[in-house]
mmCIF file as gemmi writes it, N, C-alpha and C atoms, coordinates in Angstrom:
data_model
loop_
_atom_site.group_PDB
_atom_site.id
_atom_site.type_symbol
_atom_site.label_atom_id
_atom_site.label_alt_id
_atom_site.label_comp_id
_atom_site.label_asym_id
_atom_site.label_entity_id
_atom_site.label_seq_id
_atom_site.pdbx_PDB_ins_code
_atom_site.Cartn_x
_atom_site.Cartn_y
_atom_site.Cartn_z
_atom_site.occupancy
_atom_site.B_iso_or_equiv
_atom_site.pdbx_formal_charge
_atom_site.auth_seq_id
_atom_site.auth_asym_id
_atom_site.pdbx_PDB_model_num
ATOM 1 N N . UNK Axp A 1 ? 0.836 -1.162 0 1 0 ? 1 A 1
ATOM 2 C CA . UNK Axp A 1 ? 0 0 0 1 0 ? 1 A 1
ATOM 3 C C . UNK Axp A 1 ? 0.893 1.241 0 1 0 ? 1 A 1
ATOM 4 N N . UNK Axp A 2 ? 0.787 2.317 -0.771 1 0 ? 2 A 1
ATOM 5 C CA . UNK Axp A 2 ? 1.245 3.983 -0.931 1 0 ? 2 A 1
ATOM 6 C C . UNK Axp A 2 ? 0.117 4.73 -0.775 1 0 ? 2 A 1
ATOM 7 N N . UNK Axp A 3 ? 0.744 5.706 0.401 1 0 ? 3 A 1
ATOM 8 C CA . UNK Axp A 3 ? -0.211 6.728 0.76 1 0 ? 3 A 1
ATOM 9 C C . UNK Axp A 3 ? 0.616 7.532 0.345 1 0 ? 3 A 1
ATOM 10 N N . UNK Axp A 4 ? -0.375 9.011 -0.389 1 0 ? 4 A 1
ATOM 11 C CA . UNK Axp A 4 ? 0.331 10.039 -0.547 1 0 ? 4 A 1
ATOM 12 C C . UNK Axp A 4 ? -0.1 11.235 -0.749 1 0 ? 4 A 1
ATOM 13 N N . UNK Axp A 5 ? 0.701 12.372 -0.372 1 0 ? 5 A 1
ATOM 14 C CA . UNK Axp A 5 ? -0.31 13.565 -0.617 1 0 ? 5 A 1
ATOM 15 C C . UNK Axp A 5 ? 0.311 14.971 0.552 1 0 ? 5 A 1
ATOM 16 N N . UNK Axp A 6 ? -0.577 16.192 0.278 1 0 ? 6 A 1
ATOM 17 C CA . UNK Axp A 6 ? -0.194 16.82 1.275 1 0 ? 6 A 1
ATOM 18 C C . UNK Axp A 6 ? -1.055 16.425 2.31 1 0 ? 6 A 1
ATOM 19 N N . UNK Axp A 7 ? -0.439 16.743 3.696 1 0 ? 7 A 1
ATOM 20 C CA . UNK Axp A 7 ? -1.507 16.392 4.788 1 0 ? 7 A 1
ATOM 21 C C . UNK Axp A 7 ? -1.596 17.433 5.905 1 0 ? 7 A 1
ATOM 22 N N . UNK Axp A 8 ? -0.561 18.44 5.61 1 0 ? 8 A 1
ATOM 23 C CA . UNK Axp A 8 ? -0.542 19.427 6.157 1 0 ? 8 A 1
ATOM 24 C C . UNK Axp A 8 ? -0.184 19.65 7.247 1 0 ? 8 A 1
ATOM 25 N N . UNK Axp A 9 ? 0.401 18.98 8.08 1 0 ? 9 A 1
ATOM 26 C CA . UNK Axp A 9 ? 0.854 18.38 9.054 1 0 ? 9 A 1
ATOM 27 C C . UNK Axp A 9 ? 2.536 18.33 9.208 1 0 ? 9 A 1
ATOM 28 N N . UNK Axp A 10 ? 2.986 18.853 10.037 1 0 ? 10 A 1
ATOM 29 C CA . UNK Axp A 10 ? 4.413 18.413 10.959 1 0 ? 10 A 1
ATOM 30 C C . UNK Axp A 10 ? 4.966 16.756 11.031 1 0 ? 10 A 1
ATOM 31 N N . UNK Axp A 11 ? 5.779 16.588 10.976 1 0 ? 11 A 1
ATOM 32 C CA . UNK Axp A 11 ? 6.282 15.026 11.695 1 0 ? 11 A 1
ATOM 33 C C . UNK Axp A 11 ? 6.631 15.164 12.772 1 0 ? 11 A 1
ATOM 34 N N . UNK Axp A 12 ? 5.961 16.458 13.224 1 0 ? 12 A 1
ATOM 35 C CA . UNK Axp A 12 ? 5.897 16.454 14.801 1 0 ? 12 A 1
ATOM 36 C C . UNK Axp A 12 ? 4.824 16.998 15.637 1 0 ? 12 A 1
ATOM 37 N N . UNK Axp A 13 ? 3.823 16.748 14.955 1 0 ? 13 A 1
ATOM 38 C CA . UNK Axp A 13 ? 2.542 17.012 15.146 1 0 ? 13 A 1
ATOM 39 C C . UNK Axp A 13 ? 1.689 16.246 15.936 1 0 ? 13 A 1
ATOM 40 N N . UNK Axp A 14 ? 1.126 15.576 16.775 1 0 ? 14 A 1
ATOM 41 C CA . UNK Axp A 14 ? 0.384 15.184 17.042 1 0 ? 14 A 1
ATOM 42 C C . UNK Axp A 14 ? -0.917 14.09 16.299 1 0 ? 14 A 1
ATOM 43 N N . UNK Axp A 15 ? -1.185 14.282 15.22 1 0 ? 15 A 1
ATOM 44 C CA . UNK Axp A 15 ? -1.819 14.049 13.776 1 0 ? 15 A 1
ATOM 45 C C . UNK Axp A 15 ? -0.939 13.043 13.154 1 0 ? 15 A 1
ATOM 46 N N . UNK Axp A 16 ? 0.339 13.486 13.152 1 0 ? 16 A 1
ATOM 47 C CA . UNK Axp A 16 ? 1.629 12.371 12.592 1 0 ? 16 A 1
ATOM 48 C C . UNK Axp A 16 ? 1.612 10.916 13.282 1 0 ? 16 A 1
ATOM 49 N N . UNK Axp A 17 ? 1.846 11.665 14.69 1 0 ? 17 A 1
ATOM 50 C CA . UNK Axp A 17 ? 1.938 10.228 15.437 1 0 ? 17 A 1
ATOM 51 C C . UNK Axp A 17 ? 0.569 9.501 15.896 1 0 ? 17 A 1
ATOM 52 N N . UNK Axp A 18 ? -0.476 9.751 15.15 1 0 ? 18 A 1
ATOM 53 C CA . UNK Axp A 18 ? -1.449 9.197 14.98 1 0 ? 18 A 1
ATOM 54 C C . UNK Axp A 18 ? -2.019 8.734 14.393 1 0 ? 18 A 1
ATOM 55 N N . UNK Axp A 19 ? -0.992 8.647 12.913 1 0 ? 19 A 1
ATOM 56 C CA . UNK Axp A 19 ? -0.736 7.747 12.086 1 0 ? 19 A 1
ATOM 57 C C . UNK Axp A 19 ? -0.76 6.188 12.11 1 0 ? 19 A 1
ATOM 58 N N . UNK Axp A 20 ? -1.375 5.158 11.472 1 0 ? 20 A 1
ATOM 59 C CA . UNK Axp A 20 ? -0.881 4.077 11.633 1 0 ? 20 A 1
ATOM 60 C C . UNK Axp A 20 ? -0.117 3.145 11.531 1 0 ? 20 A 1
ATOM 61 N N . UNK Axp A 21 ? 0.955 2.728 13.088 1 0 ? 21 A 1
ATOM 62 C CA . UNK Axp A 21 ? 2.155 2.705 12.859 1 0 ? 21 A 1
ATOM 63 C C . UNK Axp A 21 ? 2.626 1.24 12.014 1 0 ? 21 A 1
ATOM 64 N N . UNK Axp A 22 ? 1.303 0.939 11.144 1 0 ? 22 A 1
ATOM 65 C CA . UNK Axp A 22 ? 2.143 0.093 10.078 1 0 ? 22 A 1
ATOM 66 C C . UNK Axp A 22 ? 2.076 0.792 8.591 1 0 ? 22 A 1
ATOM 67 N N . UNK Axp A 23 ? 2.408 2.073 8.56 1 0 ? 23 A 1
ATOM 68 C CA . UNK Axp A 23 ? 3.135 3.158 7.722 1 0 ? 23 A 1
ATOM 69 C C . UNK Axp A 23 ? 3.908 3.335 7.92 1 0 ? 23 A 1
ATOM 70 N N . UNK Axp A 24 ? 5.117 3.437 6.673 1 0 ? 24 A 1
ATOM 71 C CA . UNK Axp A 24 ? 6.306 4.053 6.829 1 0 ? 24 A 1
ATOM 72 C C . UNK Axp A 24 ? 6.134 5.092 6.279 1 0 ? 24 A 1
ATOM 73 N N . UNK Axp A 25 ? 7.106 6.305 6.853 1 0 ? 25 A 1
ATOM 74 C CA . UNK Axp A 25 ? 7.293 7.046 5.995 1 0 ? 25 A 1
ATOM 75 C C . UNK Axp A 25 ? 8.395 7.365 5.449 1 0 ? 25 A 1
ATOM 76 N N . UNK Axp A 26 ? 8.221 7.224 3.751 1 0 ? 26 A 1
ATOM 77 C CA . UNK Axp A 26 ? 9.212 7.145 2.978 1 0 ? 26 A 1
ATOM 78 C C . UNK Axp A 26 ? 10.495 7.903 2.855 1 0 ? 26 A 1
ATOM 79 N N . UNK Axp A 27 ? 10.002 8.776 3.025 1 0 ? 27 A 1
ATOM 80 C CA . UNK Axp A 27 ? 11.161 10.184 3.082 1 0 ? 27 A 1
ATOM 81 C C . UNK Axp A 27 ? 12.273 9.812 4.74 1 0 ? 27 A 1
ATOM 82 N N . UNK Axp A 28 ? 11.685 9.676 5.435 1 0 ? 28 A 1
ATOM 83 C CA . UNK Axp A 28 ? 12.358 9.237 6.878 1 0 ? 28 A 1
ATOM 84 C C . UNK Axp A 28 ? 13.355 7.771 6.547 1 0 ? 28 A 1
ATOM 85 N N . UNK Axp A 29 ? 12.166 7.424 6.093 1 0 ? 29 A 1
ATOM 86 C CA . UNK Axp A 29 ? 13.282 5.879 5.465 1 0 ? 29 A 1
ATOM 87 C C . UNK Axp A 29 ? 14.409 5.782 4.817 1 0 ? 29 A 1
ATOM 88 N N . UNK Axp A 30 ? 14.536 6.972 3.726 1 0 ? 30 A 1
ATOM 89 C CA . UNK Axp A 30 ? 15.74 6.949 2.722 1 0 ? 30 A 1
ATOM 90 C C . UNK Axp A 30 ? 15.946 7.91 2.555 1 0 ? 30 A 1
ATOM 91 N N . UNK Axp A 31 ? 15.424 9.449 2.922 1 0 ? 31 A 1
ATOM 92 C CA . UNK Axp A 31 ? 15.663 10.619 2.66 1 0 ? 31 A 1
ATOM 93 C C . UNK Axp A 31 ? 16.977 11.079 3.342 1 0 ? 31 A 1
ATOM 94 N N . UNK Axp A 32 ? 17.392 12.12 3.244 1 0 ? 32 A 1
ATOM 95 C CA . UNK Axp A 32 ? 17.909 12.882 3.795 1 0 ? 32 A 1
ATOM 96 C C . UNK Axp A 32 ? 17.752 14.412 3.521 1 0 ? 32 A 1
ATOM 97 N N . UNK Axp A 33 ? 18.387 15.069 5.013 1 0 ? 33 A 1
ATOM 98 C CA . UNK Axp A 33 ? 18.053 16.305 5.189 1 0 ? 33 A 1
ATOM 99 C C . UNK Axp A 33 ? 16.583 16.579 5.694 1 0 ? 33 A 1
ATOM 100 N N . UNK Axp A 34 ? 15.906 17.843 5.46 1 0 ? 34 A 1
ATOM 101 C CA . UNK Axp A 34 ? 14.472 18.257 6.376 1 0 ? 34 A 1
ATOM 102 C C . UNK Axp A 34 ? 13.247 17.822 5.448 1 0 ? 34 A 1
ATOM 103 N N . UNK Axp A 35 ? 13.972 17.344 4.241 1 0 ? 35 A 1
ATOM 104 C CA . UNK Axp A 35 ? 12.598 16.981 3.569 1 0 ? 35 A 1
ATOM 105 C C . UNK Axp A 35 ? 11.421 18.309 3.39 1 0 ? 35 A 1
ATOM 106 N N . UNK Axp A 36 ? 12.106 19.683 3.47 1 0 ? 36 A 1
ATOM 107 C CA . UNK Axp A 36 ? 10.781 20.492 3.299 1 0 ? 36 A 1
ATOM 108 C C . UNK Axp A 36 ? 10.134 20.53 2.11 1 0 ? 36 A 1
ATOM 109 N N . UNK Axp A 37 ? 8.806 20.916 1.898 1 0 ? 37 A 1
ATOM 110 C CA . UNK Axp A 37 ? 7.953 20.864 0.92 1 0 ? 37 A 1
ATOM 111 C C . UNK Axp A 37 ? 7.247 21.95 0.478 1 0 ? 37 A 1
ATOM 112 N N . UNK Axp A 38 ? 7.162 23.015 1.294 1 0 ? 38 A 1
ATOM 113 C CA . UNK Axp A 38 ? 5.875 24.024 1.225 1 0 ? 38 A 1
ATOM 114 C C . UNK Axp A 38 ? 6.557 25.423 1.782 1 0 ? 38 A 1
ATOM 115 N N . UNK Axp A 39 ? 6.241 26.694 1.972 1 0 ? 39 A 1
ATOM 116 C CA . UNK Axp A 39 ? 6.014 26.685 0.515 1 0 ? 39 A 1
ATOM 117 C C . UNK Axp A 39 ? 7.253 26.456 -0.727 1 0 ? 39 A 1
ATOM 118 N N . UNK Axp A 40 ? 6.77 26.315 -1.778 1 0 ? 40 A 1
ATOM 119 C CA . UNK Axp A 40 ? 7.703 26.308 -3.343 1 0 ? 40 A 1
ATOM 120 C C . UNK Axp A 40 ? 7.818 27.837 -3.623 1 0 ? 40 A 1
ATOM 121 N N . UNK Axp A 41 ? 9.124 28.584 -3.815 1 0 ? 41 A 1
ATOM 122 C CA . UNK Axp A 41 ? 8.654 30.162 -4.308 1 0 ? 41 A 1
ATOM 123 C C . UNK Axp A 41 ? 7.621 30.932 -3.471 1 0 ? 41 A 1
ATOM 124 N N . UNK Axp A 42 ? 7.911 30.733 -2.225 1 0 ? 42 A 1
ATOM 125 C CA . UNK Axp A 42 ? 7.286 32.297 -1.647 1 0 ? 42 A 1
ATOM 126 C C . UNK Axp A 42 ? 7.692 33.593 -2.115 1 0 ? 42 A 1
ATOM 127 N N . UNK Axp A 43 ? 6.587 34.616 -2.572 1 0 ? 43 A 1
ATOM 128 C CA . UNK Axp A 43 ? 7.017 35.778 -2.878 1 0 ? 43 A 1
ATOM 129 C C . UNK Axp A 43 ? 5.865 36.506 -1.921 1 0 ? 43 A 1
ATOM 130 N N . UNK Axp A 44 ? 6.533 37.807 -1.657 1 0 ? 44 A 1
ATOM 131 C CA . UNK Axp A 44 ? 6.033 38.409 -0.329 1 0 ? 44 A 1
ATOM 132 C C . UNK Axp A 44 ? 6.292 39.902 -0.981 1 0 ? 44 A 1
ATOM 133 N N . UNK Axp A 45 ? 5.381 40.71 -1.936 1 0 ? 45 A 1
ATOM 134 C CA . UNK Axp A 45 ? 5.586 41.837 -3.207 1 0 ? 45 A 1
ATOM 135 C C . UNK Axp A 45 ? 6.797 41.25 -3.958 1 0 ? 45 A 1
ATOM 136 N N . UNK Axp A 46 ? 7.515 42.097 -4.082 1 0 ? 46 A 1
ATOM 137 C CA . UNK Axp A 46 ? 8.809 41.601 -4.846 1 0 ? 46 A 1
ATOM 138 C C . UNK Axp A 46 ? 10.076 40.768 -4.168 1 0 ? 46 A 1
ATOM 139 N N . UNK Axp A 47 ? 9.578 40.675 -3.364 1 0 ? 47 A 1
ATOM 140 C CA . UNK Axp A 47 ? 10.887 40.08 -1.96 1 0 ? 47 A 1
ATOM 141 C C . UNK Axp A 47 ? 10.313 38.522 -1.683 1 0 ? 47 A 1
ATOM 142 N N . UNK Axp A 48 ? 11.396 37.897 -2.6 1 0 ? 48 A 1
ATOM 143 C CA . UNK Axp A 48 ? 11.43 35.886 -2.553 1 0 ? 48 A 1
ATOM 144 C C . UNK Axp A 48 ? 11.883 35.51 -1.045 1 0 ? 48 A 1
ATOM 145 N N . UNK Axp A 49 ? 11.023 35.126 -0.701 1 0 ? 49 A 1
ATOM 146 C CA . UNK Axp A 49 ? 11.299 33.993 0.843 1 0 ? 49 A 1
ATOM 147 C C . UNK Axp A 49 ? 11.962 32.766 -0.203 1 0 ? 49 A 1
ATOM 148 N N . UNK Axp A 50 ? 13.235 32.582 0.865 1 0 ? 50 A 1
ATOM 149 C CA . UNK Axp A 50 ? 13.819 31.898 0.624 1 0 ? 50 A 1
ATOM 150 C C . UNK Axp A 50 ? 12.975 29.958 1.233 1 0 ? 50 A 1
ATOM 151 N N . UNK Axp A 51 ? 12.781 29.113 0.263 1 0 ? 51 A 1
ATOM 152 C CA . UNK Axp A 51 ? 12.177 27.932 1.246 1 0 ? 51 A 1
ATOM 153 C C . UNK Axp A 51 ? 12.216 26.954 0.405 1 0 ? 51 A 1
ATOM 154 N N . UNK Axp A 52 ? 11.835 25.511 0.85 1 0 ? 52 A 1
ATOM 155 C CA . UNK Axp A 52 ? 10.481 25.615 1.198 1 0 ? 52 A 1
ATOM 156 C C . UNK Axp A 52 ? 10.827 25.743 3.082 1 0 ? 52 A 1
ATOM 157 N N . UNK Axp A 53 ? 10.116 26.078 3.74 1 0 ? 53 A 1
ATOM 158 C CA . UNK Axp A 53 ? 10.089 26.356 5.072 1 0 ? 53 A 1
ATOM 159 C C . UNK Axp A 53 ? 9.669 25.16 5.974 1 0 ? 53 A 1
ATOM 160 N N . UNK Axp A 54 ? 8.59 24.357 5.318 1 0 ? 54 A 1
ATOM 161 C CA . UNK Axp A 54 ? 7.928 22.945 6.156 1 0 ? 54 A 1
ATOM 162 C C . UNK Axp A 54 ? 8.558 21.941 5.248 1 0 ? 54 A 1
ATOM 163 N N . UNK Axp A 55 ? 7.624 20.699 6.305 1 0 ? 55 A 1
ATOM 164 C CA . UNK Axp A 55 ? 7.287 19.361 5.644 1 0 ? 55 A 1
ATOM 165 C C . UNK Axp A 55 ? 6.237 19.123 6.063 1 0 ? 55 A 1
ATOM 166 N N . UNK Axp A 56 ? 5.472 19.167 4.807 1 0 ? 56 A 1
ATOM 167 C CA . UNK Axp A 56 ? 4.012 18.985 4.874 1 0 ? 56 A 1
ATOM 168 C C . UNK Axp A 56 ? 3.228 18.21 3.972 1 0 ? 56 A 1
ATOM 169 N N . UNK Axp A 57 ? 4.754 17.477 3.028 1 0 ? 57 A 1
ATOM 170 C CA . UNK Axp A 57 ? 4.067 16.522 1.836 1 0 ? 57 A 1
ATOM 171 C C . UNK Axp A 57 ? 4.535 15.012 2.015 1 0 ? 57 A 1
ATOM 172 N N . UNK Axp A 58 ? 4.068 13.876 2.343 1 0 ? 58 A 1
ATOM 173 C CA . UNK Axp A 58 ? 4.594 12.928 2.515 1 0 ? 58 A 1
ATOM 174 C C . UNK Axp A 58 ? 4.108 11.436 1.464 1 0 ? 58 A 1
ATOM 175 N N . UNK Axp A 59 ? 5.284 10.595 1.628 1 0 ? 59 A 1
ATOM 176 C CA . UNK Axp A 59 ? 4.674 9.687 0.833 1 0 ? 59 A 1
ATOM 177 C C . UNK Axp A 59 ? 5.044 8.135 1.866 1 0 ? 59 A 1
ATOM 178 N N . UNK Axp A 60 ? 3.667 7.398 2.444 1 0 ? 60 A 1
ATOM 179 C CA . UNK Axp A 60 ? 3.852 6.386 3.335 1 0 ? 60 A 1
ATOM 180 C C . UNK Axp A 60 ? 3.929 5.299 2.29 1 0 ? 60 A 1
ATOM 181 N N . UNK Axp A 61 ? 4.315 4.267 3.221 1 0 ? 61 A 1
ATOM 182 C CA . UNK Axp A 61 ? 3.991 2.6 2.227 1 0 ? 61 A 1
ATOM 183 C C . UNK Axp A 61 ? 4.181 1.541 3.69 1 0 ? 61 A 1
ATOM 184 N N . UNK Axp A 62 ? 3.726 0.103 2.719 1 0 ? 62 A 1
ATOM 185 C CA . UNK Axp A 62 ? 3.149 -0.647 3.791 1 0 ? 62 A 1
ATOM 186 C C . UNK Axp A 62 ? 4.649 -1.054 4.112 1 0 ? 62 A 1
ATOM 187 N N . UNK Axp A 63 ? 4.915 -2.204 4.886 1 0 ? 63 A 1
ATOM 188 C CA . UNK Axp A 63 ? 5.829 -2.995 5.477 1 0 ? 63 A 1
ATOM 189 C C . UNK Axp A 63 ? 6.65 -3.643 4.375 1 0 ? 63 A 1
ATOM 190 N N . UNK Axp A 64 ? 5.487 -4.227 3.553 1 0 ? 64 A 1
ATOM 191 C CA . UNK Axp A 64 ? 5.945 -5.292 2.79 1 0 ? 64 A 1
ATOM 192 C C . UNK Axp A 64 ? 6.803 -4.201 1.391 1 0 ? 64 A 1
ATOM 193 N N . UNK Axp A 65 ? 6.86 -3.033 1.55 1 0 ? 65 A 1
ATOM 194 C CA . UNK Axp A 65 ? 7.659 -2.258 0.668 1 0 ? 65 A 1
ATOM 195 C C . UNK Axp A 65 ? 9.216 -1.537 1.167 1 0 ? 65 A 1
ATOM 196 N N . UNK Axp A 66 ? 9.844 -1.215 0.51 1 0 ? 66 A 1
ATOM 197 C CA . UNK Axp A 66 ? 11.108 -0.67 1.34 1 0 ? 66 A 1
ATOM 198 C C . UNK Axp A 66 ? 11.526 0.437 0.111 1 0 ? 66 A 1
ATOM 199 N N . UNK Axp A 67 ? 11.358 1.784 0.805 1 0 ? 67 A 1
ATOM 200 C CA . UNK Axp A 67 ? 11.93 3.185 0.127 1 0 ? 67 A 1
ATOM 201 C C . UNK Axp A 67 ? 13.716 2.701 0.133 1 0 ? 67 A 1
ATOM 202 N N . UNK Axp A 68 ? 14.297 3.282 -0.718 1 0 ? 68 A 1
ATOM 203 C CA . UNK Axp A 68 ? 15.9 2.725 -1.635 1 0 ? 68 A 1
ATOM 204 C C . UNK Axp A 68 ? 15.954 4.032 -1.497 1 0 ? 68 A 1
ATOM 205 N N . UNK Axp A 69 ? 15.397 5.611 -1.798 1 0 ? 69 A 1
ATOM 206 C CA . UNK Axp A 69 ? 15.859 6.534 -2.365 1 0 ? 69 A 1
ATOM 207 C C . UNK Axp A 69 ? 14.603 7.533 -2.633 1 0 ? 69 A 1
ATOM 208 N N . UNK Axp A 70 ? 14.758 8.946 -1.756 1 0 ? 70 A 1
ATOM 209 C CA . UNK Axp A 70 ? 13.263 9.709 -1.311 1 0 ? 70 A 1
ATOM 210 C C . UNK Axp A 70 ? 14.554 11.204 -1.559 1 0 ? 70 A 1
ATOM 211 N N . UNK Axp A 71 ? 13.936 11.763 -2.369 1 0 ? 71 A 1
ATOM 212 C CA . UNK Axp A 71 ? 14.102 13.281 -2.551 1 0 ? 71 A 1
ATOM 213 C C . UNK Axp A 71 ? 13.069 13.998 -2.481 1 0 ? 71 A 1
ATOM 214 N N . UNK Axp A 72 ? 13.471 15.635 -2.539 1 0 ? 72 A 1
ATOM 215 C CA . UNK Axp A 72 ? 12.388 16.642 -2.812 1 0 ? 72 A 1
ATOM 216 C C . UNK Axp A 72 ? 12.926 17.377 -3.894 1 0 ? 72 A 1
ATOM 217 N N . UNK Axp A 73 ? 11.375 17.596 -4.954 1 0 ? 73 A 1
ATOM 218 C CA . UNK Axp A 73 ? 12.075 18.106 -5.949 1 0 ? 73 A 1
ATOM 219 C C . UNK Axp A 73 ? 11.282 18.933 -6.539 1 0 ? 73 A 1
ATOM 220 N N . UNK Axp A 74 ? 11.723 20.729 -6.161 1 0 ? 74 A 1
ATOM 221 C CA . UNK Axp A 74 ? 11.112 21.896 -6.386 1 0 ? 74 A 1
ATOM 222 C C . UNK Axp A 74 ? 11.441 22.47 -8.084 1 0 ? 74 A 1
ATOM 223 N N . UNK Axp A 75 ? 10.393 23.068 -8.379 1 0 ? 75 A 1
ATOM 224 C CA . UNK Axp A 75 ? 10.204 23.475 -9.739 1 0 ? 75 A 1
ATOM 225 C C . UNK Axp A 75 ? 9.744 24.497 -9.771 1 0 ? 75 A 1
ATOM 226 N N . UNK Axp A 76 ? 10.06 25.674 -9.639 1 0 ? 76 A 1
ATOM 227 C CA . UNK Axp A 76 ? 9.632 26.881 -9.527 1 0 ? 76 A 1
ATOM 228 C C . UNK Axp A 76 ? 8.821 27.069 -10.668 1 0 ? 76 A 1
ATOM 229 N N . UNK Axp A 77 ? 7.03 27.457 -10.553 1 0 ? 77 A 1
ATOM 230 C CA . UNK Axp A 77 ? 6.438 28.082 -11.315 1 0 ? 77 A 1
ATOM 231 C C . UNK Axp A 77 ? 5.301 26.723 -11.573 1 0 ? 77 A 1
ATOM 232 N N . UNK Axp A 78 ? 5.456 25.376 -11.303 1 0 ? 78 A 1
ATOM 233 C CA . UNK Axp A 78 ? 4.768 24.628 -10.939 1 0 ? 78 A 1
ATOM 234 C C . UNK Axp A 78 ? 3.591 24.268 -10.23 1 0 ? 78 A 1
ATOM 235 N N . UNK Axp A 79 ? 4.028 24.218 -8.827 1 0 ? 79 A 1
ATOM 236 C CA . UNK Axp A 79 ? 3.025 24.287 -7.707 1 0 ? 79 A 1
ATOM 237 C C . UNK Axp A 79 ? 3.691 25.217 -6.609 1 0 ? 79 A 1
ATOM 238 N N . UNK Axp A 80 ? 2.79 25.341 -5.728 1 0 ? 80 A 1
ATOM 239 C CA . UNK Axp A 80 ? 3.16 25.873 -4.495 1 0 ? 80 A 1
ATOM 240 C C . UNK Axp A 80 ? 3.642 25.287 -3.699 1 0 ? 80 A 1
ATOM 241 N N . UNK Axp A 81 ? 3.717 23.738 -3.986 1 0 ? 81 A 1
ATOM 242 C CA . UNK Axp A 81 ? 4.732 22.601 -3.174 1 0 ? 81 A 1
ATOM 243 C C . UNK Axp A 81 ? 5.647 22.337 -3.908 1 0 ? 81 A 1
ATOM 244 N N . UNK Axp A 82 ? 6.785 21.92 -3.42 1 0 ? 82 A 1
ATOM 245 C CA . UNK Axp A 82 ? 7.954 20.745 -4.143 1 0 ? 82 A 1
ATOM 246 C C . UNK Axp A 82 ? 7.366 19.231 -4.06 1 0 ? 82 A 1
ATOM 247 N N . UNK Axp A 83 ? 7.575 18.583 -4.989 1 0 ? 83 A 1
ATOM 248 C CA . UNK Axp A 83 ? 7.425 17.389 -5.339 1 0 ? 83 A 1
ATOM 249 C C . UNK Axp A 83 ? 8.218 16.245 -4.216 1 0 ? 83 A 1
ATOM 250 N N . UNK Axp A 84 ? 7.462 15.257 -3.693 1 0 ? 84 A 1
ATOM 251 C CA . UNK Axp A 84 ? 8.301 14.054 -3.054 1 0 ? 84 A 1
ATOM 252 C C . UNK Axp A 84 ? 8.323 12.532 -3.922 1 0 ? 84 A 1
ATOM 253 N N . UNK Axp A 85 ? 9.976 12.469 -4.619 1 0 ? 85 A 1
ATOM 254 C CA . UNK Axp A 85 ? 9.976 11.929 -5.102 1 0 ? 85 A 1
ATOM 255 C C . UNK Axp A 85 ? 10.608 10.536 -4.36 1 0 ? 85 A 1
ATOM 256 N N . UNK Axp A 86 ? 10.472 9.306 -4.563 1 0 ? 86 A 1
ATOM 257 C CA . UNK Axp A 86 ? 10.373 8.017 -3.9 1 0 ? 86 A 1
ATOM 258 C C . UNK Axp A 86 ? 10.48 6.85 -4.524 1 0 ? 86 A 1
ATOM 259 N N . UNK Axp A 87 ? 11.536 5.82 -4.268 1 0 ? 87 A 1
ATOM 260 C CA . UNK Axp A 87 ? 11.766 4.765 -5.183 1 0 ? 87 A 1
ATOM 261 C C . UNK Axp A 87 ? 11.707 3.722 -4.009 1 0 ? 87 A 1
ATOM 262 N N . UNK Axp A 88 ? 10.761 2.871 -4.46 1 0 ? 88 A 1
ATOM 263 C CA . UNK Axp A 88 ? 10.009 1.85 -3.535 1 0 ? 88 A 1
ATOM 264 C C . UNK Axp A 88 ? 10.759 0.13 -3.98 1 0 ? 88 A 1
């Protein structure tokens, strides 16, 4: 099973760890670094926030799967998130 999506949520949230703990999450599994996601290209008038600032996009899977290799991968002009990319 792959769960995925924004959820808007911290991995230190309360909501996270109420997750069910036969989810992994992928990015924790093989990622490295903060894994942020959100925002992609903040602009604030003409003045770019530098980010993304959170992690708020995740991608789970069951037991019987194992993440090899979890990036984030921003595209300015895309979305307002960076992409979580994941090799299962």
């Amino acid at each position: 099973m792959v769960v995925q999506g924004d959820f808007t949520m911290s991995d230190q949230s309360r909501a996270y760890s109420a997750l069910p703990t036969s989810l992994q999450d992928s990015f924790r599994e093989a990622g490295t670094g903060l894994g942020r996601t959100f925002p992609n290209s903040l602009h604030l008038g003409r003045v770019r926030i530098p980010g993304p600032l959170v992690r708020i996009d995740y991608v789970f899977h069951s037991p019987q799967l194992k993440a090899t290799a979890a990036t984030v991968n921003c595209i300015e002009g895309q979305s307002d998130h960076c992409a979580v990319v994941v090799v299962l």
